[in-house]
PDB file of C-alpha atoms in Angstrom:
ATOM      1  CA  MET N   1      37.556 -36.568 -22.382  1.00  0.00           C
ATOM      2  CA  LEU N   2      41.099 -35.213 -22.482  1.00  0.00           C
ATOM      3  CA  SER N   3      42.548 -34.765 -18.954  1.00  0.00           C
ATOM      4  CA  LEU N   4      45.100 -31.981 -19.272  1.00  0.00           C
ATOM      5  CA  HIS N   5      48.112 -31.907 -16.980  1.00  0.00           C
ATOM      6  CA  VAL N   6      51.170 -29.643 -17.268  1.00  0.00           C
ATOM      7  CA  THR N   7      52.936 -28.297 -14.181  1.00  0.00           C
ATOM      8  CA  ASN N   8      56.436 -27.646 -15.557  1.00  0.00           C
ATOM      9  CA  GLU N   9      58.512 -27.498 -18.729  1.00  0.00           C
ATOM     10  CA  THR N  10      60.333 -30.793 -18.490  1.00  0.00           C
ATOM     11  CA  SER N  11      58.289 -33.698 -17.099  1.00  0.00           C
ATOM     12  CA  ARG N  12      57.713 -36.682 -19.366  1.00  0.00           C
ATOM     13  CA  LEU N  13      55.525 -35.542 -22.296  1.00  0.00           C
ATOM     14  CA  ARG N  14      52.508 -37.682 -23.179  1.00  0.00           C
ATOM     15  CA  ALA N  15      50.438 -35.433 -25.527  1.00  0.00           C
ATOM     16  CA  VAL N  16      51.210 -32.326 -27.495  1.00  0.00           C
ATOM     17  CA  VAL N  17      49.879 -30.088 -30.273  1.00  0.00           C
ATOM     18  CA  LEU N  18      52.570 -29.627 -32.913  1.00  0.00           C
ATOM     19  CA  GLY N  19      51.947 -26.781 -35.324  1.00  0.00           C
ATOM     20  CA  THR N  20      52.008 -27.267 -39.072  1.00  0.00           C
ATOM     21  CA  ALA N  21      53.795 -25.583 -41.977  1.00  0.00           C
ATOM     22  CA  VAL N  22      51.430 -27.016 -44.595  1.00  0.00           C
ATOM     23  CA  SER N  23      49.570 -24.378 -46.666  1.00  0.00           C
ATOM     24  CA  ASN N  24      51.677 -21.728 -45.032  1.00  0.00           C
ATOM     25  CA  GLY N  25      50.627 -19.058 -47.537  1.00  0.00           C
ATOM     26  CA  PRO N  26      52.622 -16.783 -49.766  1.00  0.00           C
ATOM     27  CA  THR N  27      55.756 -15.085 -48.476  1.00  0.00           C
ATOM     28  CA  PRO N  28      54.450 -12.071 -46.468  1.00  0.00           C
ATOM     29  CA  LYS N  29      55.070  -8.496 -47.469  1.00  0.00           C
ATOM     30  CA  ALA N  30      57.606  -6.687 -45.300  1.00  0.00           C
ATOM     31  CA  GLN N  31      54.957  -4.425 -43.826  1.00  0.00           C
ATOM     32  CA  ASP N  32      53.047  -7.507 -42.644  1.00  0.00           C
ATOM     33  CA  ALA N  33      55.957  -8.966 -40.557  1.00  0.00           C
ATOM     34  CA  TYR N  34      55.095  -9.700 -36.915  1.00  0.00           C
ATOM     35  CA  ASP N  35      58.696  -9.585 -35.671  1.00  0.00           C
ATOM     36  CA  PRO N  36      62.058  -8.032 -36.644  1.00  0.00           C
ATOM     37  CA  LYS N  37      63.748 -11.308 -37.554  1.00  0.00           C
ATOM     38  CA  SER N  38      61.110 -12.240 -40.131  1.00  0.00           C
ATOM     39  CA  LEU N  39      61.422  -8.687 -41.456  1.00  0.00           C
ATOM     40  CA  GLU N  40      65.168  -9.050 -41.758  1.00  0.00           C
ATOM     41  CA  HIS N  41      64.796 -12.229 -43.867  1.00  0.00           C
ATOM     42  CA  LEU N  42      61.973 -10.775 -45.969  1.00  0.00           C
ATOM     43  CA  LEU N  43      64.185  -7.795 -46.859  1.00  0.00           C
ATOM     44  CA  ALA N  44      67.181 -10.031 -47.550  1.00  0.00           C
ATOM     45  CA  GLY N  45      65.163 -12.459 -49.736  1.00  0.00           C
ATOM     46  CA  THR N  46      66.059 -15.348 -47.382  1.00  0.00           C
ATOM     47  CA  TYR N  47      62.592 -15.930 -45.900  1.00  0.00           C
ATOM     48  CA  PRO N  48      62.021 -19.676 -45.377  1.00  0.00           C
ATOM     49  CA  GLN N  49      60.223 -21.787 -48.026  1.00  0.00           C
ATOM     50  CA  GLU N  50      57.203 -23.926 -47.099  1.00  0.00           C
ATOM     51  CA  ALA N  51      58.761 -27.199 -48.285  1.00  0.00           C
ATOM     52  CA  ASP N  52      61.829 -26.702 -46.059  1.00  0.00           C
ATOM     53  CA  MET N  53      59.684 -25.838 -43.015  1.00  0.00           C
ATOM     54  CA  ILE N  54      57.425 -28.896 -43.561  1.00  0.00           C
ATOM     55  CA  GLN N  55      60.557 -31.072 -43.604  1.00  0.00           C
ATOM     56  CA  GLU N  56      61.838 -29.547 -40.385  1.00  0.00           C
ATOM     57  CA  MET N  57      58.505 -30.018 -38.587  1.00  0.00           C
ATOM     58  CA  GLU N  58      58.316 -33.587 -39.790  1.00  0.00           C
ATOM     59  CA  ALA N  59      61.763 -34.250 -38.218  1.00  0.00           C
ATOM     60  CA  PHE N  60      60.319 -32.919 -34.918  1.00  0.00           C
ATOM     61  CA  ASN N  61      57.260 -35.115 -35.334  1.00  0.00           C
ATOM     62  CA  GLN N  62      59.536 -38.180 -35.844  1.00  0.00           C
ATOM     63  CA  VAL N  63      61.208 -37.506 -32.479  1.00  0.00           C
ATOM     64  CA  PHE N  64      57.770 -37.463 -30.790  1.00  0.00           C
ATOM     65  CA  GLN N  65      56.889 -40.776 -32.502  1.00  0.00           C
ATOM     66  CA  LYS N  66      60.199 -42.276 -31.214  1.00  0.00           C
ATOM     67  CA  TYR N  67      59.191 -41.433 -27.667  1.00  0.00           C
ATOM     68  CA  GLY N  68      55.563 -42.533 -28.010  1.00  0.00           C
ATOM     69  CA  VAL N  69      54.091 -39.037 -27.565  1.00  0.00           C
ATOM     70  CA  GLN N  70      50.535 -38.568 -28.840  1.00  0.00           C
ATOM     71  CA  VAL N  71      50.723 -35.744 -31.385  1.00  0.00           C
ATOM     72  CA  TYR N  72      47.740 -33.524 -32.396  1.00  0.00           C
ATOM     73  CA  ARG N  73      48.002 -31.095 -35.339  1.00  0.00           C
ATOM     74  CA  PRO N  74      45.872 -28.008 -35.939  1.00  0.00           C
ATOM     75  CA  GLU N  75      43.188 -28.305 -38.659  1.00  0.00           C
ATOM     76  CA  LEU N  76      44.443 -26.681 -41.798  1.00  0.00           C
ATOM     77  CA  VAL N  77      43.547 -23.041 -42.379  1.00  0.00           C
ATOM     78  CA  PRO N  78      44.548 -22.498 -46.048  1.00  0.00           C
ATOM     79  CA  ASN N  79      47.318 -19.959 -46.630  1.00  0.00           C
ATOM     80  CA  GLU N  80      47.840 -19.303 -42.933  1.00  0.00           C
ATOM     81  CA  ASN N  81      50.998 -19.602 -40.863  1.00  0.00           C
ATOM     82  CA  GLN N  82      50.119 -22.201 -38.223  1.00  0.00           C
ATOM     83  CA  ILE N  83      53.622 -23.201 -37.127  1.00  0.00           C
ATOM     84  CA  PHE N  84      53.664 -21.548 -33.724  1.00  0.00           C
ATOM     85  CA  SER N  85      50.953 -23.346 -31.695  1.00  0.00           C
ATOM     86  CA  ARG N  86      52.482 -22.086 -28.396  1.00  0.00           C
ATOM     87  CA  ASP N  87      51.185 -18.555 -29.235  1.00  0.00           C
ATOM     88  CA  ILE N  88      47.534 -19.498 -29.492  1.00  0.00           C
ATOM     89  CA  ALA N  89      46.946 -21.392 -26.276  1.00  0.00           C
ATOM     90  CA  PHE N  90      48.783 -22.947 -23.294  1.00  0.00           C
ATOM     91  CA  VAL N  91      48.053 -25.326 -20.456  1.00  0.00           C
ATOM     92  CA  ILE N  92      48.612 -24.573 -16.772  1.00  0.00           C
ATOM     93  CA  ASP N  93      47.903 -27.515 -14.425  1.00  0.00           C
ATOM     94  CA  ASP N  94      44.612 -28.969 -15.765  1.00  0.00           C
ATOM     95  CA  LYS N  95      43.304 -25.902 -17.580  1.00  0.00           C
ATOM     96  CA  ILE N  96      43.852 -24.665 -21.152  1.00  0.00           C
ATOM     97  CA  ILE N  97      43.974 -20.905 -21.679  1.00  0.00           C
ATOM     98  CA  GLU N  98      43.250 -19.267 -24.992  1.00  0.00           C
ATOM     99  CA  ALA N  99      45.960 -16.742 -25.635  1.00  0.00           C
ATOM    100  CA  GLY N 100      45.263 -13.084 -26.240  1.00  0.00           C
ATOM    101  CA  ILE N 101      47.266 -12.752 -29.496  1.00  0.00           C
ATOM    102  CA  LEU N 102      47.704 -10.256 -32.264  1.00  0.00           C
ATOM    103  CA  PRO N 103      44.334  -9.756 -33.994  1.00  0.00           C
ATOM    104  CA  GLU N 104      45.917 -10.700 -37.362  1.00  0.00           C
ATOM    105  CA  ARG N 105      46.247 -14.224 -36.048  1.00  0.00           C
ATOM    106  CA  ASP N 106      42.686 -14.848 -34.888  1.00  0.00           C
ATOM    107  CA  LYS N 107      42.169 -17.553 -37.499  1.00  0.00           C
ATOM    108  CA  GLU N 108      44.594 -19.897 -35.743  1.00  0.00           C
ATOM    109  CA  PHE N 109      42.726 -20.723 -32.521  1.00  0.00           C
ATOM    110  CA  PRO N 110      39.615 -22.260 -34.205  1.00  0.00           C
ATOM    111  CA  ALA N 111      41.969 -24.787 -35.786  1.00  0.00           C
ATOM    112  CA  ILE N 112      42.434 -26.480 -32.407  1.00  0.00           C
ATOM    113  CA  GLN N 113      38.768 -26.295 -31.439  1.00  0.00           C
ATOM    114  CA  TYR N 114      38.421 -30.061 -32.045  1.00  0.00           C
ATOM    115  CA  ILE N 115      40.936 -30.579 -29.165  1.00  0.00           C
ATOM    116  CA  ILE N 116      39.216 -28.022 -26.909  1.00  0.00           C
ATOM    117  CA  ASP N 117      35.981 -29.907 -27.484  1.00  0.00           C
ATOM    118  CA  GLN N 118      37.534 -32.934 -25.784  1.00  0.00           C
ATOM    119  CA  VAL N 119      38.293 -30.920 -22.619  1.00  0.00           C
ATOM    120  CA  ASP N 120      35.858 -30.346 -19.725  1.00  0.00           C
ATOM    121  CA  PRO N 121      34.393 -26.862 -20.509  1.00  0.00           C
ATOM    122  CA  ALA N 122      35.051 -25.844 -16.866  1.00  0.00           C
ATOM    123  CA  LYS N 123      38.769 -26.327 -17.636  1.00  0.00           C
ATOM    124  CA  VAL N 124      38.801 -23.966 -20.635  1.00  0.00           C
ATOM    125  CA  ILE N 125      39.660 -20.286 -20.034  1.00  0.00           C
ATOM    126  CA  ARG N 126      38.675 -18.008 -22.930  1.00  0.00           C
ATOM    127  CA  ILE N 127      39.795 -14.414 -23.294  1.00  0.00           C
ATOM    128  CA  HIS N 128      36.781 -12.272 -24.165  1.00  0.00           C
ATOM    129  CA  ASP N 129      38.418  -8.898 -23.988  1.00  0.00           C
ATOM    130  CA  LYS N 130      41.226  -9.418 -26.493  1.00  0.00           C
ATOM    131  CA  GLU N 131      41.567  -5.709 -27.131  1.00  0.00           C
ATOM    132  CA  ASN N 132      42.881  -5.158 -23.627  1.00  0.00           C
ATOM    133  CA  ILE N 133      44.151  -8.556 -22.378  1.00  0.00           C
ATOM    134  CA  HIS N 134      47.285  -9.691 -24.183  1.00  0.00           C
ATOM    135  CA  ILE N 135      49.159 -12.869 -23.302  1.00  0.00           C
ATOM    136  CA  GLU N 136      50.998 -15.423 -25.486  1.00  0.00           C
ATOM    137  CA  GLY N 137      52.184 -18.925 -24.505  1.00  0.00           C
ATOM    138  CA  GLY N 138      55.796 -18.102 -25.247  1.00  0.00           C
ATOM    139  CA  ASP N 139      55.776 -15.693 -22.333  1.00  0.00           C
ATOM    140  CA  VAL N 140      54.420 -18.272 -19.870  1.00  0.00           C
ATOM    141  CA  LEU N 141      56.803 -20.849 -18.353  1.00  0.00           C
ATOM    142  CA  LEU N 142      55.795 -23.271 -15.617  1.00  0.00           C
ATOM    143  CA  TRP N 143      58.061 -24.382 -12.828  1.00  0.00           C
ATOM    144  CA  ASN N 144      55.983 -26.407 -10.393  1.00  0.00           C
ATOM    145  CA  GLU N 145      54.699 -23.910  -7.831  1.00  0.00           C
ATOM    146  CA  TYR N 146      56.037 -21.004  -9.919  1.00  0.00           C
ATOM    147  CA  ILE N 147      54.694 -19.378 -13.076  1.00  0.00           C
ATOM    148  CA  PHE N 148      57.236 -17.228 -14.856  1.00  0.00           C
ATOM    149  CA  ILE N 149      55.690 -14.622 -17.198  1.00  0.00           C
ATOM    150  CA  GLY N 150      57.504 -12.365 -19.653  1.00  0.00           C
ATOM    151  CA  THR N 151      56.073  -8.883 -20.281  1.00  0.00           C
ATOM    152  CA  TYR N 152      56.946  -5.368 -21.411  1.00  0.00           C
ATOM    153  CA  ARG N 153      56.450  -2.451 -18.973  1.00  0.00           C
ATOM    154  CA  GLY N 154      57.525   0.401 -21.182  1.00  0.00           C
ATOM    155  CA  ALA N 155      55.143   3.371 -21.348  1.00  0.00           C
ATOM    156  CA  ASP N 156      55.160   2.906 -25.153  1.00  0.00           C
ATOM    157  CA  TYR N 157      53.659  -0.637 -24.886  1.00  0.00           C
ATOM    158  CA  LYS N 158      50.849   0.169 -27.350  1.00  0.00           C
ATOM    159  CA  ASP N 159      53.358   1.243 -30.037  1.00  0.00           C
ATOM    160  CA  VAL N 160      55.736  -1.683 -29.635  1.00  0.00           C
ATOM    161  CA  LYS N 161      54.776  -4.429 -32.042  1.00  0.00           C
ATOM    162  CA  THR N 162      56.971  -6.943 -30.268  1.00  0.00           C
ATOM    163  CA  ALA N 163      55.364  -6.341 -26.862  1.00  0.00           C
ATOM    164  CA  ARG N 164      53.125  -9.350 -26.513  1.00  0.00           C
ATOM    165  CA  THR N 165      52.051  -9.803 -22.865  1.00  0.00           C
ATOM    166  CA  ASN N 166      50.664  -6.974 -20.777  1.00  0.00           C
ATOM    167  CA  GLN N 167      49.695  -6.491 -17.094  1.00  0.00           C
ATOM    168  CA  ALA N 168      46.102  -7.397 -17.827  1.00  0.00           C
ATOM    169  CA  GLY N 169      47.290 -10.764 -19.149  1.00  0.00           C
ATOM    170  CA  ILE N 170      49.371 -11.314 -16.016  1.00  0.00           C
ATOM    171  CA  ASP N 171      46.384 -10.380 -13.808  1.00  0.00           C
ATOM    172  CA  LEU N 172      44.241 -12.939 -15.613  1.00  0.00           C
ATOM    173  CA  ILE N 173      46.733 -15.689 -14.767  1.00  0.00           C
ATOM    174  CA  LYS N 174      46.983 -14.573 -11.132  1.00  0.00           C
ATOM    175  CA  GLU N 175      43.224 -14.551 -10.813  1.00  0.00           C
ATOM    176  CA  HIS N 176      42.825 -18.137 -12.151  1.00  0.00           C
ATOM    177  CA  PHE N 177      45.879 -19.584 -10.355  1.00  0.00           C
ATOM    178  CA  PRO N 178      45.938 -17.868  -6.930  1.00  0.00           C
ATOM    179  CA  HIS N 179      47.917 -20.726  -5.396  1.00  0.00           C
ATOM    180  CA  LYS N 180      50.862 -20.194  -7.703  1.00  0.00           C
ATOM    181  CA  LYS N 181      53.860 -17.898  -7.160  1.00  0.00           C
ATOM    182  CA  VAL N 182      53.902 -15.627 -10.213  1.00  0.00           C
ATOM    183  CA  LEU N 183      57.233 -13.965 -11.132  1.00  0.00           C
ATOM    184  CA  THR N 184      57.168 -11.440 -13.985  1.00  0.00           C
ATOM    185  CA  PHE N 185      60.069 -10.335 -16.192  1.00  0.00           C
ATOM    186  CA  ASP N 186      60.305  -7.080 -18.132  1.00  0.00           C
ATOM    187  CA  LEU N 187      61.860  -8.052 -21.482  1.00  0.00           C
ATOM    188  CA  VAL N 188      64.059  -6.112 -23.903  1.00  0.00           C
ATOM    189  CA  LYS N 189      62.185  -5.314 -27.108  1.00  0.00           C
ATOM    190  CA  SER N 190      63.413  -3.979 -30.419  1.00  0.00           C
ATOM    191  CA  TRP N 191      61.955  -3.601 -33.901  1.00  0.00           C
ATOM    192  CA  SER N 192      65.162  -2.397 -35.484  1.00  0.00           C
ATOM    193  CA  ASP N 193      67.474  -5.258 -34.426  1.00  0.00           C
ATOM    194  CA  ALA N 194      66.342  -8.807 -33.837  1.00  0.00           C
ATOM    195  CA  ARG N 195      69.542  -9.399 -31.814  1.00  0.00           C
ATOM    196  CA  ASP N 196      68.127  -7.039 -29.173  1.00  0.00           C
ATOM    197  CA  ASN N 197      64.587  -8.390 -29.145  1.00  0.00           C
ATOM    198  CA  ALA N 198      63.344 -10.959 -26.649  1.00  0.00           C
ATOM    199  CA  LEU N 199      60.008 -11.597 -28.383  1.00  0.00           C
ATOM    200  CA  HIS N 200      58.868 -13.899 -25.557  1.00  0.00           C
ATOM    201  CA  LEU N 201      60.323 -15.043 -22.235  1.00  0.00           C
ATOM    202  CA  ASP N 202      61.286 -18.390 -23.839  1.00  0.00           C
ATOM    203  CA  CYS N 203      63.557 -16.452 -26.234  1.00  0.00           C
ATOM    204  CA  CYS N 204      65.874 -15.590 -23.378  1.00  0.00           C
ATOM    205  CA  PHE N 205      65.185 -18.176 -20.668  1.00  0.00           C
ATOM    206  CA  GLN N 206      64.129 -21.812 -20.298  1.00  0.00           C
ATOM    207  CA  PRO N 207      64.361 -24.495 -17.650  1.00  0.00           C
ATOM    208  CA  VAL N 208      65.805 -27.883 -18.547  1.00  0.00           C
ATOM    209  CA  GLY N 209      66.007 -31.066 -16.460  1.00  0.00           C
ATOM    210  CA  THR N 210      64.961 -30.775 -12.789  1.00  0.00           C
ATOM    211  CA  ASN N 211      67.152 -27.834 -11.672  1.00  0.00           C
ATOM    212  CA  LYS N 212      68.910 -26.264 -14.654  1.00  0.00           C
ATOM    213  CA  ALA N 213      68.102 -23.514 -17.160  1.00  0.00           C
ATOM    214  CA  ILE N 214      69.346 -21.731 -20.295  1.00  0.00           C
ATOM    215  CA  ILE N 215      69.436 -17.940 -19.899  1.00  0.00           C
ATOM    216  CA  TYR N 216      70.410 -14.770 -21.749  1.00  0.00           C
ATOM    217  CA  LYS N 217      71.110 -11.942 -19.300  1.00  0.00           C
ATOM    218  CA  GLY N 218      70.761  -9.223 -21.999  1.00  0.00           C
ATOM    219  CA  GLY N 219      67.124 -10.158 -22.539  1.00  0.00           C
ATOM    220  CA  PHE N 220      66.025  -8.681 -19.220  1.00  0.00           C
ATOM    221  CA  ARG N 221      65.401  -4.946 -18.821  1.00  0.00           C
ATOM    222  CA  ASP N 222      65.712  -5.151 -15.027  1.00  0.00           C
ATOM    223  CA  GLU N 223      68.818  -6.923 -13.758  1.00  0.00           C
ATOM    224  CA  ARG N 224      67.107  -7.640 -10.404  1.00  0.00           C
ATOM    225  CA  GLU N 225      64.565  -9.816 -12.174  1.00  0.00           C
ATOM    226  CA  TYR N 226      67.319 -11.666 -14.015  1.00  0.00           C
ATOM    227  CA  GLN N 227      68.999 -12.095 -10.563  1.00  0.00           C
ATOM    228  CA  GLN N 228      65.819 -13.713  -9.178  1.00  0.00           C
ATOM    229  CA  LEU N 229      66.254 -16.559 -11.653  1.00  0.00           C
ATOM    230  CA  VAL N 230      69.992 -16.860 -10.865  1.00  0.00           C
ATOM    231  CA  ASP N 231      69.105 -17.141  -7.162  1.00  0.00           C
ATOM    232  CA  LEU N 232      66.287 -19.609  -7.806  1.00  0.00           C
ATOM    233  CA  PHE N 233      68.294 -22.000  -9.986  1.00  0.00           C
ATOM    234  CA  GLY N 234      71.822 -21.314  -8.711  1.00  0.00           C
ATOM    235  CA  PRO N 235      74.549 -19.859 -10.937  1.00  0.00           C
ATOM    236  CA  GLU N 236      76.218 -23.279 -11.306  1.00  0.00           C
ATOM    237  CA  ASN N 237      73.032 -24.616 -12.908  1.00  0.00           C
ATOM    238  CA  LEU N 238      72.659 -21.953 -15.548  1.00  0.00           C
ATOM    239  CA  PHE N 239      73.949 -22.057 -19.150  1.00  0.00           C
ATOM    240  CA  HIS N 240      74.454 -18.419 -20.257  1.00  0.00           C
ATOM    241  CA  ILE N 241      73.968 -17.849 -23.966  1.00  0.00           C
ATOM    242  CA  THR N 242      75.483 -15.019 -25.997  1.00  0.00           C
ATOM    243  CA  ARG N 243      73.612 -12.315 -27.930  1.00  0.00           C
ATOM    244  CA  ASP N 244      74.130 -14.216 -31.175  1.00  0.00           C
ATOM    245  CA  GLU N 245      73.030 -17.508 -29.577  1.00  0.00           C
ATOM    246  CA  MET N 246      69.858 -15.735 -28.353  1.00  0.00           C
ATOM    247  CA  TYR N 247      69.300 -14.477 -31.906  1.00  0.00           C
ATOM    248  CA  ASP N 248      69.610 -18.062 -33.145  1.00  0.00           C
ATOM    249  CA  MET N 249      67.019 -19.086 -30.517  1.00  0.00           C
ATOM    250  CA  ASN N 250      69.286 -21.304 -28.341  1.00  0.00           C
ATOM    251  CA  SER N 251      66.954 -21.014 -25.341  1.00  0.00           C
ATOM    252  CA  ASN N 252      63.948 -22.173 -27.392  1.00  0.00           C
ATOM    253  CA  VAL N 253      64.667 -25.920 -27.196  1.00  0.00           C
ATOM    254  CA  PHE N 254      62.036 -28.379 -26.041  1.00  0.00           C
ATOM    255  CA  SER N 255      62.060 -31.035 -23.272  1.00  0.00           C
ATOM    256  CA  ILE N 256      60.375 -34.421 -23.848  1.00  0.00           C
ATOM    257  CA  ALA N 257      61.474 -35.650 -20.420  1.00  0.00           C
ATOM    258  CA  PRO N 258      63.705 -34.415 -17.581  1.00  0.00           C
ATOM    259  CA  ASP N 259      66.673 -36.077 -19.320  1.00  0.00           C
ATOM    260  CA  VAL N 260      65.663 -35.673 -23.026  1.00  0.00           C
ATOM    261  CA  VAL N 261      65.959 -32.331 -24.849  1.00  0.00           C
ATOM    262  CA  VAL N 262      65.130 -31.692 -28.538  1.00  0.00           C
ATOM    263  CA  SER N 263      67.546 -29.078 -29.880  1.00  0.00           C
ATOM    264  CA  GLU N 264      68.625 -27.551 -33.197  1.00  0.00           C
ATOM    265  CA  LYS N 265      71.578 -29.409 -34.684  1.00  0.00           C
ATOM    266  CA  ASN N 266      73.674 -26.269 -35.121  1.00  0.00           C
ATOM    267  CA  PHE N 267      73.581 -25.336 -31.407  1.00  0.00           C
ATOM    268  CA  THR N 268      76.985 -26.921 -30.882  1.00  0.00           C
ATOM    269  CA  ARG N 269      78.019 -25.197 -27.606  1.00  0.00           C
ATOM    270  CA  LEU N 270      74.606 -25.664 -26.010  1.00  0.00           C
ATOM    271  CA  ASN N 271      74.245 -29.306 -27.112  1.00  0.00           C
ATOM    272  CA  ASN N 272      77.707 -30.184 -25.802  1.00  0.00           C
ATOM    273  CA  TRP N 273      76.831 -28.593 -22.474  1.00  0.00           C
ATOM    274  CA  LEU N 274      73.564 -30.475 -22.286  1.00  0.00           C
ATOM    275  CA  ARG N 275      75.311 -33.773 -22.956  1.00  0.00           C
ATOM    276  CA  SER N 276      77.984 -32.952 -20.356  1.00  0.00           C
ATOM    277  CA  GLN N 277      75.085 -32.518 -17.844  1.00  0.00           C
ATOM    278  CA  GLY N 278      73.777 -36.016 -18.682  1.00  0.00           C
ATOM    279  CA  PHE N 279      70.958 -35.074 -21.092  1.00  0.00           C
ATOM    280  CA  THR N 280      70.084 -37.040 -24.219  1.00  0.00           C
ATOM    281  CA  VAL N 281      70.021 -34.461 -26.999  1.00  0.00           C
ATOM    282  CA  GLU N 282      67.803 -35.168 -29.977  1.00  0.00           C
ATOM    283  CA  GLU N 283      69.237 -32.925 -32.700  1.00  0.00           C
ATOM    284  CA  ILE N 284      67.074 -31.874 -35.626  1.00  0.00           C
ATOM    285  CA  PRO N 285      67.298 -29.231 -38.354  1.00  0.00           C
ATOM    286  CA  TYR N 286      65.172 -26.194 -37.510  1.00  0.00           C
ATOM    287  CA  ALA N 287      67.187 -23.269 -38.824  1.00  0.00           C
ATOM    288  CA  GLU N 288      64.665 -22.251 -41.478  1.00  0.00           C
ATOM    289  CA  ILE N 289      61.784 -21.983 -39.019  1.00  0.00           C
ATOM    290  CA  ALA N 290      64.128 -20.019 -36.725  1.00  0.00           C
ATOM    291  CA  LYS N 291      64.131 -17.242 -39.298  1.00  0.00           C
ATOM    292  CA  GLN N 292      60.625 -16.340 -38.046  1.00  0.00           C
ATOM    293  CA  GLU N 293      61.900 -15.680 -34.509  1.00  0.00           C
ATOM    294  CA  GLY N 294      60.476 -18.928 -33.156  1.00  0.00           C
ATOM    295  CA  LEU N 295      61.863 -22.405 -32.662  1.00  0.00           C
ATOM    296  CA  LEU N 296      61.050 -25.718 -30.959  1.00  0.00           C
ATOM    297  CA  ARG N 297      59.162 -24.572 -27.892  1.00  0.00           C
ATOM    298  CA  CYS N 298      57.184 -22.067 -29.958  1.00  0.00           C
ATOM    299  CA  SER N 299      55.959 -24.871 -32.286  1.00  0.00           C
ATOM    300  CA  THR N 300      54.484 -26.965 -29.451  1.00  0.00           C
ATOM    301  CA  LEU N 301      51.549 -26.812 -27.098  1.00  0.00           C
ATOM    302  CA  PRO N 302      51.993 -29.520 -24.437  1.00  0.00           C
ATOM    303  CA  LEU N 303      48.654 -31.008 -23.216  1.00  0.00           C
ATOM    304  CA  ILE N 304      49.795 -33.767 -20.888  1.00  0.00           C
ATOM    305  CA  ARG N 305      52.992 -34.289 -18.944  1.00  0.00           C
ATOM    306  CA  ASP N 306      53.456 -36.792 -16.163  1.00  0.00           C
TER     307      ASP N 306
END
């Protein structure tokens, strides 16, 4: 049996599902894009090539090997984008929750069924009403007794393709984890400009270490909710990123331990700050994958942290 355990974003990682870029499928048509950044690159003819993305994910895998992390990969679904394993499921405490994702991506979850089969069935939460319950792992961040959840509260939720987690998804988490303090954040969404689109909460906020976080103020529709995070972490512990840094996915790094962060090699300002705060920064190339509005955290599904 696999004993799941994840209570925060930064404790020492022991086991993880890393997505795969193998058999990624043909370059999508513009009308099939899931997010504005992918659309932008499709229209510009700069959409990432499979070979480059495989290389980037292998660099990530090598870092996990270096730290002795057990790495699982999804079973291959031919011609399917399976890079972003965070979207299809996520672990809270000792339970794994199947995400309520876009129906076009339903083929991805069965690819990790072999891992689910190793978990006590009582610890598996399936979403049976996917039409109404929407929640994706990128919107769910754990911080010990807190669960932070990104959402979109606009009246036009149904028409906003980049709105990924709704109130029904939040209610599901509250129901299963009544002992946790759940804080929700209304995120800025845009289809016309990827620089104004916080696809998930981890696109504009992420804890690092034991008391610090990366944050983009412009990603929050309600300044009071942004302020909650400032109050919780303390202004001196926050690294504020710019609109362009948010677009490049600077907040979507990934912690292997409280003092080890995997980051994109071009994030110069962030990586220098992390080092100045005493972190070991493992820099890897991930700029091609970033063109799909997802980065390091999006590609991972942690199963066990200390």
